[in-house]
PDB file of C-alpha atoms in Angstrom:
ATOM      1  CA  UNK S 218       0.000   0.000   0.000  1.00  0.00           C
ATOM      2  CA  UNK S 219       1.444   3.676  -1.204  1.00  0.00           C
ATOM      3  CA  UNK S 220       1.712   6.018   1.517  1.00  0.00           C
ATOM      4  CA  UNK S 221      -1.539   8.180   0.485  1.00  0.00           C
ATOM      5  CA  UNK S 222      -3.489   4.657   0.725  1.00  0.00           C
ATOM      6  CA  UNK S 223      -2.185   4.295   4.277  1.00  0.00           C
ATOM      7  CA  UNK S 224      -3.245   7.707   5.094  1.00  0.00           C
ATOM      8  CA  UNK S 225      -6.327   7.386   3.310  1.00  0.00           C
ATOM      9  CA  UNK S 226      -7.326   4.333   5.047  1.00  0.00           C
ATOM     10  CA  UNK S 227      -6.358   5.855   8.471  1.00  0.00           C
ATOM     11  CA  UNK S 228      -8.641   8.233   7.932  1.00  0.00           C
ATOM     12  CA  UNK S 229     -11.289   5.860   6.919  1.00  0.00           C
ATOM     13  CA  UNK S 230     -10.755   3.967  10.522  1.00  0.00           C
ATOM     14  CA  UNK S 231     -10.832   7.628  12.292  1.00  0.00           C
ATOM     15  CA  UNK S 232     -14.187   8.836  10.683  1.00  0.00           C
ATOM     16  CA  UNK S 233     -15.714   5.151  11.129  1.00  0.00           C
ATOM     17  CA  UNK S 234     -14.891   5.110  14.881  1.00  0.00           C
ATOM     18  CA  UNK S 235     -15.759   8.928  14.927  1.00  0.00           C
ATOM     19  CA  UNK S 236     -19.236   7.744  13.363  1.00  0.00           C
ATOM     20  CA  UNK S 237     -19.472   4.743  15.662  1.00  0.00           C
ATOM     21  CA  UNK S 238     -19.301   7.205  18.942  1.00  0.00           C
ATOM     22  CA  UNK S 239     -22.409   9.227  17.799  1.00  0.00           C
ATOM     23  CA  UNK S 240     -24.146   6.077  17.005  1.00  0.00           C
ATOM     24  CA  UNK S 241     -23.283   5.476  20.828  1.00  0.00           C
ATOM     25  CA  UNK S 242     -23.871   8.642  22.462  1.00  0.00           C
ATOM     26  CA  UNK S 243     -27.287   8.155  23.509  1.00  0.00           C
ATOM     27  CA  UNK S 244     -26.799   5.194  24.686  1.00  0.00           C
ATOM     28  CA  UNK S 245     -26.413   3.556  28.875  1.00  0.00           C
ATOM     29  CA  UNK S 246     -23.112   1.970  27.981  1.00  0.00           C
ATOM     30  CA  UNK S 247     -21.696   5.122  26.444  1.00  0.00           C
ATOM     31  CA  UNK S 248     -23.363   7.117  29.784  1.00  0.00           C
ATOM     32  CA  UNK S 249     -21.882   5.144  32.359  1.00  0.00           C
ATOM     33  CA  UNK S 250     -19.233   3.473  30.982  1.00  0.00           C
ATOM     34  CA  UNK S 251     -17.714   4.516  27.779  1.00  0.00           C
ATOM     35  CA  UNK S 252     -17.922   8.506  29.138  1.00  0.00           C
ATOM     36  CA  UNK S 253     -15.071   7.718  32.653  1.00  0.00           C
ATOM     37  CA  UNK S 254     -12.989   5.800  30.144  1.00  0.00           C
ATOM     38  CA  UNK S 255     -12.503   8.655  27.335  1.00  0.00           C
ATOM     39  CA  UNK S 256     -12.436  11.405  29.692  1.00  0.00           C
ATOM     40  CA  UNK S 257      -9.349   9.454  31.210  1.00  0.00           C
ATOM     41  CA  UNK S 258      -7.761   9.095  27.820  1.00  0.00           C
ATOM     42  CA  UNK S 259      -8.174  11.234  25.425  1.00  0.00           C
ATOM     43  CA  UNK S 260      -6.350  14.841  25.390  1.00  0.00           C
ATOM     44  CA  UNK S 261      -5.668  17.669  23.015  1.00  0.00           C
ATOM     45  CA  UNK S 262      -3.003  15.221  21.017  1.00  0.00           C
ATOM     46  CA  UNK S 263      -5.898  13.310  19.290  1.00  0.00           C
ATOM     47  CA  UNK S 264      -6.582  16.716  17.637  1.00  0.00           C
ATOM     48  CA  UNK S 265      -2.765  17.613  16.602  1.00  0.00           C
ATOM     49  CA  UNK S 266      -2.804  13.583  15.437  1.00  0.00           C
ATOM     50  CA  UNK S 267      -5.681  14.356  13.131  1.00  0.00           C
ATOM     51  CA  UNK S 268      -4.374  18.070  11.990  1.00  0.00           C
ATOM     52  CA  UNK S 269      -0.818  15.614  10.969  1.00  0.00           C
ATOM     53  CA  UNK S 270      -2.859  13.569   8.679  1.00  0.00           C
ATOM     54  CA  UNK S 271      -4.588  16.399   7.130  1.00  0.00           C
ATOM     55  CA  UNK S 272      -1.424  17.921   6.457  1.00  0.00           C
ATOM     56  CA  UNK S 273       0.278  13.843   4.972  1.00  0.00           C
ATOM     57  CA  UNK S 274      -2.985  13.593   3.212  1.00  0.00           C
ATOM     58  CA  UNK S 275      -2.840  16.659   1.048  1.00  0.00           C
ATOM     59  CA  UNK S 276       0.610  16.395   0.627  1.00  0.00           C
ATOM     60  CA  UNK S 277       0.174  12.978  -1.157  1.00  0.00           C
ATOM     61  CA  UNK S 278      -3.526  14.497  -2.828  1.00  0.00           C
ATOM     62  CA  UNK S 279      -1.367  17.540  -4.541  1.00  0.00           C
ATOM     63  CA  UNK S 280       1.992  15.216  -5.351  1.00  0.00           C
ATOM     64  CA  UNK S 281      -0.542  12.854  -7.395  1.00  0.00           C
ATOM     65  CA  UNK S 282      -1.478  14.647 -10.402  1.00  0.00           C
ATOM     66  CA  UNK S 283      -2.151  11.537 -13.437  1.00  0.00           C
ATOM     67  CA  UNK S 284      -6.065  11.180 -14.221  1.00  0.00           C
ATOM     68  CA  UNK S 285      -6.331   7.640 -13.325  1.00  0.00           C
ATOM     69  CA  UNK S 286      -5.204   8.365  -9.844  1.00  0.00           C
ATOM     70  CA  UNK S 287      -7.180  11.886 -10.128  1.00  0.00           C
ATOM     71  CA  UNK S 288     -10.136   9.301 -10.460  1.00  0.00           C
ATOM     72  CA  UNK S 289      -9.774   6.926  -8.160  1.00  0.00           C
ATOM     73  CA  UNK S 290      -9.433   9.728  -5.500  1.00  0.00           C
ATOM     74  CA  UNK S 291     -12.503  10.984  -6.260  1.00  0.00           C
ATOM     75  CA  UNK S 292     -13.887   7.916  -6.024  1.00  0.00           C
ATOM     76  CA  UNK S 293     -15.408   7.802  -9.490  1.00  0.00           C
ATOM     77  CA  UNK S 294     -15.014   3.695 -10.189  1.00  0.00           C
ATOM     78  CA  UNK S 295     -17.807   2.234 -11.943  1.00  0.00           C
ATOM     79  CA  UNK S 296     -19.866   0.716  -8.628  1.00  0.00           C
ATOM     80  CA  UNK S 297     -19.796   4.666  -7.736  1.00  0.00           C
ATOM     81  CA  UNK S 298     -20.575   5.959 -11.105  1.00  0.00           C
ATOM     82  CA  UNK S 299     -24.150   3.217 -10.765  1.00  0.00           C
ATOM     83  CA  UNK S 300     -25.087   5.212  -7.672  1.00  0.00           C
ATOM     84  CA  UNK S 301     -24.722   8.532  -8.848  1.00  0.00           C
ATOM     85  CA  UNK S 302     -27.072   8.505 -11.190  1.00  0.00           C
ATOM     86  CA  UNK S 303     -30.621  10.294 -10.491  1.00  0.00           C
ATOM     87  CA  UNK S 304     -33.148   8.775  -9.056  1.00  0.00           C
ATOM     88  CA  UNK S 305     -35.174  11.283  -7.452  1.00  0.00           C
ATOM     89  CA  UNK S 306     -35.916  14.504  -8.826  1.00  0.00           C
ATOM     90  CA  UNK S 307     -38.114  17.035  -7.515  1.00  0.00           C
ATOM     91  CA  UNK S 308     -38.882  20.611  -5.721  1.00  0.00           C
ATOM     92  CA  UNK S 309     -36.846  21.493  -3.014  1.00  0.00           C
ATOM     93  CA  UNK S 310     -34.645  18.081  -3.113  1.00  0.00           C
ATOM     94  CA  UNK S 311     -33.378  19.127  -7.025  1.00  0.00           C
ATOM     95  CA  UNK S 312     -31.571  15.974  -8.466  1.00  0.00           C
ATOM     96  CA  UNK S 313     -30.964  13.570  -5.818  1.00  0.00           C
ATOM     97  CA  UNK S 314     -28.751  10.423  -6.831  1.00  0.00           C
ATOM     98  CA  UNK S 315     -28.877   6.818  -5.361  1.00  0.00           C
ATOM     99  CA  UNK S 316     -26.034   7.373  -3.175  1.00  0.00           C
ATOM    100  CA  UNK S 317     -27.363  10.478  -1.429  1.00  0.00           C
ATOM    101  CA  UNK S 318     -30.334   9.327  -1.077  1.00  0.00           C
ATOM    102  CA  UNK S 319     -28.449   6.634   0.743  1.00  0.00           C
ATOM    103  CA  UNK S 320     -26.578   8.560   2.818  1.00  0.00           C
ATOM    104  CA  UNK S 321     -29.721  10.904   3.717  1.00  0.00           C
ATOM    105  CA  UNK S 322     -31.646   7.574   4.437  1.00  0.00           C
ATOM    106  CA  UNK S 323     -28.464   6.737   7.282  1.00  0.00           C
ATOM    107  CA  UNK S 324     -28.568  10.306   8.192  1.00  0.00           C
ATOM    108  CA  UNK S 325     -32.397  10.071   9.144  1.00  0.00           C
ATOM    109  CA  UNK S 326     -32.427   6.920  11.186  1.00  0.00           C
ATOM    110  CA  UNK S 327     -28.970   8.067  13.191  1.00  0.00           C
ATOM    111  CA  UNK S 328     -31.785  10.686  14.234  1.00  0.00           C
ATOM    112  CA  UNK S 329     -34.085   8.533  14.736  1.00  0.00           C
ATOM    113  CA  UNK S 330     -32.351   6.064  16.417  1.00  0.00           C
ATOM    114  CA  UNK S 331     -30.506   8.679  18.786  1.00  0.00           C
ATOM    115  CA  UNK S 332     -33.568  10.388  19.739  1.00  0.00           C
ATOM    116  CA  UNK S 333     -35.796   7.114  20.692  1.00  0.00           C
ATOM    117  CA  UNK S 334     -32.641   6.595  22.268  1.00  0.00           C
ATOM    118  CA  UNK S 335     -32.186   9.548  24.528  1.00  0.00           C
ATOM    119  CA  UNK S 336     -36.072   9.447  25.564  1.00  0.00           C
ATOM    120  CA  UNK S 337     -36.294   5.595  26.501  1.00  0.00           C
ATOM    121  CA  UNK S 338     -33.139   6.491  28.948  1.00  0.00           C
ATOM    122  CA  UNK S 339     -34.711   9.794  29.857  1.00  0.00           C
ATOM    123  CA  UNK S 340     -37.872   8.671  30.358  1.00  0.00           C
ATOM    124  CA  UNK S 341     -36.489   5.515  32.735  1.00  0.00           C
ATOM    125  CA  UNK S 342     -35.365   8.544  34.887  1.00  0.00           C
ATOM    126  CA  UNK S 343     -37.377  11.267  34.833  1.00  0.00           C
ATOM    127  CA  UNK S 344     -36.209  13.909  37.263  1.00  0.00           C
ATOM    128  CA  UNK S 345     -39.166  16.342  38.869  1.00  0.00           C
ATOM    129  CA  UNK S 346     -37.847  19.586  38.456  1.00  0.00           C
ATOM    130  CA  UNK S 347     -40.340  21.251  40.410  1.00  0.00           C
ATOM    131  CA  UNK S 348     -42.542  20.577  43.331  1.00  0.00           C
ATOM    132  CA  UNK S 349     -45.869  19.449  42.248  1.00  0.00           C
ATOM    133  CA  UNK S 350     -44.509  19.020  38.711  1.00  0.00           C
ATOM    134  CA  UNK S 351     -46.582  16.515  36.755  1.00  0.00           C
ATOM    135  CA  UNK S 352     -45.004  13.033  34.374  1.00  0.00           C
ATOM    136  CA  UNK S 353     -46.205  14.854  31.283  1.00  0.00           C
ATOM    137  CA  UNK S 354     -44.899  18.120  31.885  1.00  0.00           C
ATOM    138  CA  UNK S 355     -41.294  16.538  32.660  1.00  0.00           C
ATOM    139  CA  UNK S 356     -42.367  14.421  29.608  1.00  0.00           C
ATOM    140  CA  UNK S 357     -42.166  17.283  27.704  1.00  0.00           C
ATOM    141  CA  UNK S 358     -39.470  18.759  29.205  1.00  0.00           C
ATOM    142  CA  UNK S 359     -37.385  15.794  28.349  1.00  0.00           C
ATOM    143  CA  UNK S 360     -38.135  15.909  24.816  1.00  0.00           C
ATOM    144  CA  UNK S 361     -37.343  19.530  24.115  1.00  0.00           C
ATOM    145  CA  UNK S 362     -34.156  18.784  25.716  1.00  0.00           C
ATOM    146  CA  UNK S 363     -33.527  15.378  23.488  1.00  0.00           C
ATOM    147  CA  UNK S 364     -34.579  17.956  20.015  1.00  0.00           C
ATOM    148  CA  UNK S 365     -31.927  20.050  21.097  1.00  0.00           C
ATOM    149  CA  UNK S 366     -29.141  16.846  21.341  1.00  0.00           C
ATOM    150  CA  UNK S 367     -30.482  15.635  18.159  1.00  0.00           C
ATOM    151  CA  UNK S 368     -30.126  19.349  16.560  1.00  0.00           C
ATOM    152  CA  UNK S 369     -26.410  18.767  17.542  1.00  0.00           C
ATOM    153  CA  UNK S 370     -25.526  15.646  15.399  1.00  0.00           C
ATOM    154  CA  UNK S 371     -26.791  17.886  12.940  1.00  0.00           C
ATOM    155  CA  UNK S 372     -24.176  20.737  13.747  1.00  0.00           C
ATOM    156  CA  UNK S 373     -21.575  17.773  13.631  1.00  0.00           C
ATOM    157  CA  UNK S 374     -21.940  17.107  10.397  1.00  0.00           C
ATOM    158  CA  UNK S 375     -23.156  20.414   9.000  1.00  0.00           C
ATOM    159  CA  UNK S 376     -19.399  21.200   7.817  1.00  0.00           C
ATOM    160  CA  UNK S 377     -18.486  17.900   6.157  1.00  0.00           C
ATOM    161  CA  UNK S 378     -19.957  19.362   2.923  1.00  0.00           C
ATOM    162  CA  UNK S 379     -18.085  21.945   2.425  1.00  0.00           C
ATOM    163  CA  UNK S 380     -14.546  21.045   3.189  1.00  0.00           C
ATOM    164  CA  UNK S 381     -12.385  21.730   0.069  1.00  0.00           C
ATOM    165  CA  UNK S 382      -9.658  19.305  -0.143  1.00  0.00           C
ATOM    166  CA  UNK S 383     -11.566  17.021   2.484  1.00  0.00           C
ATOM    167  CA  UNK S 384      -9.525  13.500   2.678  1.00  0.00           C
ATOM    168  CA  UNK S 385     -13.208  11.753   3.746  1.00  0.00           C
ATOM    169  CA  UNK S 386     -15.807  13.137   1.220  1.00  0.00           C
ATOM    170  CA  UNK S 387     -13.722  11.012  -1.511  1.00  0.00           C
ATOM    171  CA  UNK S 388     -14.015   8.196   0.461  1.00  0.00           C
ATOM    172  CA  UNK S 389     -17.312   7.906  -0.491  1.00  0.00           C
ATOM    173  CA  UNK S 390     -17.091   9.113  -4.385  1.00  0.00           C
ATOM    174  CA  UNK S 391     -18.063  12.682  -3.269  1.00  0.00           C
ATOM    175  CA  UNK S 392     -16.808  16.017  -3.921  1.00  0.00           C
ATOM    176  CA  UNK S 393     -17.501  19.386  -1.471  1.00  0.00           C
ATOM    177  CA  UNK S 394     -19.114  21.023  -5.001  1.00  0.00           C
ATOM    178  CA  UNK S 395     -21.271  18.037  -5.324  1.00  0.00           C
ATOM    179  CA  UNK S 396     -22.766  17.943  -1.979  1.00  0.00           C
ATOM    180  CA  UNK S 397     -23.366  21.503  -1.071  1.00  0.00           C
ATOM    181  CA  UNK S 398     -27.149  20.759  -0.591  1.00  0.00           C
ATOM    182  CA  UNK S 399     -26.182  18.298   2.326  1.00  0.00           C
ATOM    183  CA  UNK S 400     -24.558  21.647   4.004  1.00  0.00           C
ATOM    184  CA  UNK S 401     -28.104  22.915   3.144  1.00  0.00           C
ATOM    185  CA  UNK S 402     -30.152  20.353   4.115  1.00  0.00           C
ATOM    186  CA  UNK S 403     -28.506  19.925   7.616  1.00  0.00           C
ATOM    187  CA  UNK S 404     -28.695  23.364   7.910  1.00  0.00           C
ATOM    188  CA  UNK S 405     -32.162  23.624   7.331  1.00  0.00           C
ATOM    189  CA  UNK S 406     -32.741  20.625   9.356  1.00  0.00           C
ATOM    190  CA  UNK S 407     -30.973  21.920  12.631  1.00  0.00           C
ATOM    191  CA  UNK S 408     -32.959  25.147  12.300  1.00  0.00           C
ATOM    192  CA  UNK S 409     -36.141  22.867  12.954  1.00  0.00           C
ATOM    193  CA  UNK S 410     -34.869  20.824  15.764  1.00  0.00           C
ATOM    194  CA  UNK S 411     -33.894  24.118  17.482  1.00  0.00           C
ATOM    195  CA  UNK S 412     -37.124  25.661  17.085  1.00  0.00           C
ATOM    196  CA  UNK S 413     -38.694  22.691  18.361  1.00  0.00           C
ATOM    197  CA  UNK S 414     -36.339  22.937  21.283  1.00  0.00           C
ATOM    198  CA  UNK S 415     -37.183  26.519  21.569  1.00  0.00           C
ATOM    199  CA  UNK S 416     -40.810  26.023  21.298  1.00  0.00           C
ATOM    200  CA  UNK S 417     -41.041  23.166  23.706  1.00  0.00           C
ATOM    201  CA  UNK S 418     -39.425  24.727  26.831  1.00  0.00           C
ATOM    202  CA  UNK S 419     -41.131  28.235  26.198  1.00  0.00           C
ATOM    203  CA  UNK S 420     -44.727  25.791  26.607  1.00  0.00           C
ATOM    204  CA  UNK S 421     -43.369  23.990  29.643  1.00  0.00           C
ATOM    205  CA  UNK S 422     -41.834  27.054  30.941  1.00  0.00           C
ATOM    206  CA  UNK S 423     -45.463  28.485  30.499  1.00  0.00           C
ATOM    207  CA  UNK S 424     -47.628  25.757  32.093  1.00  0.00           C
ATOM    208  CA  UNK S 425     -45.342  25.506  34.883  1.00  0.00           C
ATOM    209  CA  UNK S 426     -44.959  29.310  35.725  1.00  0.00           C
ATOM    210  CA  UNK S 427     -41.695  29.617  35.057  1.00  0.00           C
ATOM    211  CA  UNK S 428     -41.662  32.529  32.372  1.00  0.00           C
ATOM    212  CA  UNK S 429     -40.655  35.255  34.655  1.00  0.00           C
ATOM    213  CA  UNK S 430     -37.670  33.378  35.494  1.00  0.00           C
TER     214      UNK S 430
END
């Protein structure tokens, strides 16, 4: 393997395991037990590791400069070439290919998954708040809390996007020009979650007589 394809394939293992903690997060064994351990490990290094590759990576991305090797940095093989072709297209989405509707589909149920997640833990422990504070009203509570984590796995990935000379996006057979309405999409999507966030503790905050505070 050349040096690039080591780097390349570190990289790969970094944003897997960096994908596998989010898949995690809202979990018990990430709570209890996976939280002591990385607090105990990890420290700024990990960061000045990852700025090192950046820098190897597009040292090797610049030094290669023939089109074959142009293309299979990109990513643009023939499996990848299959996926990118349109399948959906339609007002707001545009032309949406196989593989981001793939990708969007993941996207979706790491949502999903994280916020039934977060509630069946939060719900397991429900916390009163306030004397004479009802189940539903900490219900509710809880879930404008949860929108607000799951508006934050949007914010971690709202930059991906738009990276120029990102070593992950051709992982995947994608290009930062190519996937600009992901940036869009995430952004949009965050500005939902928030409001519902927003919304939710103004109501509780409201039927509880909390406003003045």
């Amino acid at each position: 393997m050349s040096s690039k394809g080591m780097v390349r394939a570190i990289f790969l293992v970094v944003f897997a395991v960096w994908l596998m903690i989010w898949v995690m997060l809202p979990t018990k064994l990430y709570k209890n037990t996976w939280t002591p351990n990385l607090e105990n490990t990890l420290n700024s290094t990990y960061f000045s590791g990852q700025a090192a590759f950046g820098c190897a990576y597009l040292h090797f991305q610049n030094k290669s400069t023939d089109s074959s090797n142009h293309s299979k940095r990109l990513g643009l093989d023939s499996a990848t070439a299959l996926l990118k072709r349109p399948v959906v297209v339609m007002a707001p989405l545009g032309i949406v290919s196989a593989l981001e509707l793939t990708f969007a589909a993941m996207f979706v149920a790491l949502l999903i998954w994280s916020l039934a997640n977060y509630l069946y833990v939060s719900f397991g422990n429900l916390h009163m708040h306030k004397e004479g504070e009802k189940i539903w009203e900490a219900k509710l509570r809880s879930v404008s809390l949860r929108l607000g984590y799951i508006g934050n796995i949007c914010w971690a990935f709202l930059f991906f996007p738009v990276t120029r000379g990102s070593s992950v996006l051709p992982l995947i057979g994608l290009t930062s020009e190519s996937s600009i309405k992901y940036h869009i999409w995430l952004g949009h999507l965050s500005n939902i979650l928030f409001a519902a966030h927003t919304i939710g503790f103004i109501i509780y905050w409201a039927i509880t007589n909390q406003m003045a505070e």
